Amino acid sequence: MADTEGPEQEAAPEKDAAPQKEKMTLVVFSGELDRALAAFIIATTGASMGMDVTMFFTFWGLNILKKNEGPAGGRGFLRRMMNRMNRGGARRLKLSKFHMFGLGTGMMKQFMKENRMPSLDEFIVMAQDMGVKMMPCSTSCGIMGISDSLFREGTGDQAGAAYFINEARDSKVTLFI
Amino acid sequence: MADTEGPEQEAAPEKDAAPQKEKMTLVVFSGELDRALAAFIIATTGASMGMDVTMFFTFWGLNILKKNEGPAGGRGFLRRMMNRMNRGGARRLKLSKFHMFGLGTGMMKQFMKENRMPSLDEFIVMAQDMGVKMMPCSTSCGIMGISDSLFREGTGDQAGAAYFINEARDSKVTLFI
Amino acid sequence: MADTEGPEQEAAPEKDAAPQKEKMTLVVFSGELDRALAAFIIATTGASMGMDVTMFFTFWGLNILKKNEGPAGGRGFLRRMMNRMNRGGARRLKLSKFHMFGLGTGMMKQFMKENRMPSLDEFIVMAQDMGVKMMPCSTSCGIMGISDSLFREGTGDQAGAAYFINEARDSKVTLFI
């Protein structure tokens, strides 16, 4: 039951007669491995608690959704150059600190494996299986010249800021990560 | 209608007989171009959807509100030095990644222009025209020795954390950016 | 009164007959001095306004809770190395910008002292005295091999993401810092 509804609405029959799930909305702005992990741990935990979770990926966060293989994409020379530097793909992301030419990031991945934690790649698949919606921000995609074909399978449709705000104002938990 | 009000209050006449707008509150902590753009895209979209939007600028986020021209400000030698390095002004902000001595930041601005997106400077004016309130954090201003005269026209009054929390707890959407 | 409660629940007697406090929940992901200060200014202001504040420390944010003295900790050679580099302790944290080998960070601390602001160390003690709960994220502690003995006195029990989400969905204000 969304918290905007008064008691009168509570008596009215729901569209599908099931109680509406509580919502969680995450804006994922960052494209670093550590922040991406935080976002997916929160998203999958929320989904496992029965929440309806939407992740909205914008700016560097789009890198998380990019395929690990294939071209970097982008229309025109400058965008292709920018997208090549900003290659993305869940397996390529770096820690925001202590990346140290891959040493720190590799250590973190090793620690996660030893603790039997899923990798980011596995978290993304898990989240999709749990019904977490992952939408790329249409404005960011437009600016960077990124087309849907660059995103991994299971990525949702592009959506704008108005879509995010509409989800967020019905959500119990909204975070900017 | 704020979501803290019970059914009894709903029957009571409003101050101005108009339904109260939903609120959005953003803390803008970061002074990077990309995060500033995200904040203003969300703020202006929220305002265009009829929300009452307050942006609360703190720490590096104050740089967004600083005038593009004029002195860097600050009382005393050390603060003047710090404020000169930390010059601010919407046109001077850098990307958090790929600034590359201005090359990456310049490319991003170019991409935005080609997509007919407003610049950050234009977004700020748009937001003001739409009634978005922009308040500098009084504590940050005190620490850095920044006076109101350094902020662009249309900047709101300085306010403290208690003001922010009061707005946030009545808001449908609150983000820390 | 939590905003999920309908009018029927309002009539029911509370567990302790006192009205339930409004809640604030902060995820503290960052371990930089500036973001840590922002988190504690918001937390202590919220507590002083009568809110029930929970801070949930994860990833680099755990550094804020680490003791200023004593060993860096971690099981095994790699974790000990990582934790030594990532030493933590409230007095050791750096600004996210303008650290400049300690010069910028030192200047900021000086500015705070001149404005009679508490140091981060003092803010943490203040927050504890005001009843702010500070919980380390159990998943992060597991990955980094950090045991409770590394945290300062007054640190709460480790808790997982489900605990955070449960707090957050009852909260008036939730931020990811």
Short mmCIF file of C-alpha atoms in Angstrom, two decimals, chain C residues 7-150:
data_model
loop_
_atom_site.label_atom_id
_atom_site.label_comp_id
_atom_site.label_asym_id
_atom_site.label_seq_id
_atom_site.Cartn_x
_atom_site.Cartn_y
_atom_site.Cartn_z
CA PRO C 7 -5.69 5.35 11.39
CA GLU C 8 -6.70 2.04 13.00
CA GLN C 9 -3.22 1.50 14.36
CA GLU C 10 -3.08 5.00 15.74
CA ALA C 11 -5.79 4.20 18.25
CA ALA C 12 -3.99 1.07 19.49
CA PRO C 13 -1.75 1.58 22.54
CA GLU C 14 1.98 1.87 21.78
CA LYS C 15 4.40 -0.59 23.35
CA ASP C 16 5.73 2.02 25.72
CA ALA C 17 2.83 4.47 25.51
CA ALA C 18 5.18 7.13 24.11
CA PRO C 19 4.78 8.33 20.51
CA GLN C 20 7.27 6.61 18.23
CA LYS C 21 10.13 8.84 17.09
CA GLU C 22 10.70 9.69 13.46
CA LYS C 23 13.60 7.76 12.05
CA MET C 24 16.62 8.76 9.97
CA THR C 25 18.90 6.18 8.35
CA LEU C 26 22.25 6.96 6.76
CA VAL C 27 24.42 4.57 4.75
CA VAL C 28 27.97 5.84 5.10
CA PHE C 29 29.88 4.31 2.18
CA SER C 30 32.67 6.88 1.89
CA GLY C 31 35.72 7.10 4.11
CA GLU C 32 36.76 10.65 3.31
CA LEU C 33 36.88 13.37 5.94
CA ASP C 34 34.51 15.73 4.12
CA ARG C 35 31.78 13.15 3.53
CA ALA C 36 32.19 11.76 7.05
CA LEU C 37 31.71 15.26 8.46
CA ALA C 38 28.59 15.77 6.35
CA ALA C 39 27.20 12.47 7.64
CA PHE C 40 27.85 13.33 11.30
CA ILE C 41 26.54 16.89 11.02
CA ILE C 42 23.29 15.50 9.60
CA ALA C 43 23.15 12.65 12.13
CA THR C 44 23.75 14.80 15.22
CA THR C 45 21.38 17.52 13.99
CA GLY C 46 18.70 14.87 13.38
CA ALA C 47 19.22 13.43 16.86
CA SER C 48 19.03 16.92 18.41
CA MET C 49 15.69 17.37 16.65
CA GLY C 50 14.37 14.24 18.37
CA MET C 51 14.89 11.76 15.56
CA ASP C 52 15.99 8.18 16.04
CA VAL C 53 19.15 8.02 13.92
CA THR C 54 20.91 4.89 12.61
CA MET C 55 24.17 5.08 10.68
CA PHE C 56 25.14 2.02 8.70
CA PHE C 57 28.85 1.97 7.78
CA THR C 58 29.94 0.00 4.74
CA PHE C 59 33.05 -0.34 2.51
CA TRP C 60 35.37 2.64 3.03
CA GLY C 61 32.98 4.09 5.60
CA LEU C 62 34.19 1.46 8.06
CA ASN C 63 37.42 3.47 8.27
CA ILE C 64 35.53 6.14 10.20
CA LEU C 65 34.76 3.69 13.00
CA LYS C 66 38.23 2.21 13.25
CA LYS C 67 40.30 3.04 16.32
CA ASN C 68 42.89 5.76 15.87
CA GLU C 69 45.50 3.62 17.60
CA GLY C 70 46.39 -0.09 17.50
CA PRO C 71 46.93 -2.57 14.65
CA ALA C 72 45.34 -2.27 11.21
CA GLY C 73 43.97 -5.84 11.42
CA GLY C 74 42.84 -8.38 8.87
CA ARG C 75 43.27 -12.15 8.59
CA GLY C 76 46.04 -13.36 6.27
CA PHE C 77 48.84 -11.54 4.52
CA LEU C 78 46.85 -9.88 1.69
CA ARG C 79 44.12 -8.57 3.97
CA ARG C 80 46.67 -7.29 6.46
CA MET C 81 48.42 -5.46 3.62
CA MET C 82 45.13 -4.03 2.31
CA ASN C 83 44.04 -2.96 5.81
CA ARG C 84 47.40 -1.35 6.47
CA MET C 85 47.08 0.83 3.37
CA ASN C 86 43.45 1.43 4.23
CA ARG C 87 44.31 2.16 7.84
CA GLY C 88 41.36 4.32 8.91
CA GLY C 89 40.62 5.98 12.22
CA ALA C 90 38.72 9.26 12.35
CA ARG C 91 41.88 11.35 12.78
CA ARG C 92 43.58 9.86 9.72
CA LEU C 93 40.89 10.51 7.12
CA LYS C 94 41.67 12.73 4.14
CA LEU C 95 39.60 15.18 2.17
CA SER C 96 38.22 13.79 -1.09
CA LYS C 97 39.74 16.83 -2.85
CA PHE C 98 42.73 19.07 -2.12
CA HIS C 99 44.30 16.65 0.34
CA MET C 100 47.66 17.75 -1.12
CA PHE C 101 49.86 15.45 0.99
CA GLY C 102 48.03 16.61 4.11
CA LEU C 103 48.25 20.36 3.52
CA GLY C 104 44.64 20.86 2.36
CA THR C 105 43.27 18.45 4.96
CA GLY C 106 45.22 20.25 7.68
CA MET C 107 43.90 23.61 6.53
CA MET C 108 40.31 22.34 6.64
CA LYS C 109 40.81 21.07 10.19
CA GLN C 110 42.29 24.45 11.12
CA PHE C 111 39.31 26.30 9.61
CA MET C 112 36.93 24.06 11.57
CA LYS C 113 38.77 24.76 14.82
CA GLU C 114 38.67 28.51 14.20
CA ASN C 115 34.91 28.23 13.69
CA ARG C 116 34.66 26.30 16.97
CA MET C 117 33.35 23.25 15.16
CA PRO C 118 33.94 19.87 16.75
CA SER C 119 36.49 17.61 15.04
CA LEU C 120 35.24 14.39 13.44
CA ASP C 121 36.51 12.51 16.48
CA GLU C 122 34.45 14.75 18.76
CA PHE C 123 31.41 14.47 16.46
CA ILE C 124 31.52 10.66 16.77
CA VAL C 125 31.57 10.83 20.57
CA MET C 126 28.78 13.45 20.53
CA ALA C 127 26.68 11.25 18.26
CA GLN C 128 27.15 8.27 20.56
CA ASP C 129 26.15 10.37 23.57
CA MET C 130 23.01 11.44 21.70
CA GLY C 131 22.05 7.82 21.09
CA VAL C 132 22.90 7.64 17.38
CA LYS C 133 23.34 3.96 16.50
CA MET C 134 26.45 3.14 14.44
CA MET C 135 26.47 -0.31 12.88
CA PRO C 136 29.26 -1.75 10.74
CA CYS C 137 28.11 -3.68 7.66
CA SER C 138 28.73 -7.37 8.34
CA THR C 139 29.35 -8.19 4.66
CA SER C 140 32.08 -5.56 4.30
CA CYS C 141 33.69 -6.69 7.56
CA GLY C 142 33.69 -10.27 6.27
CA ILE C 143 35.27 -9.36 2.94
CA MET C 144 38.01 -7.26 4.50
CA GLY C 145 38.57 -9.62 7.42
CA ILE C 146 37.83 -6.89 9.97
CA SER C 147 36.85 -7.97 13.47
CA ASP C 148 34.88 -5.94 16.03
CA SER C 149 38.01 -5.37 18.10
CA LEU C 150 39.27 -2.89 15.48
#
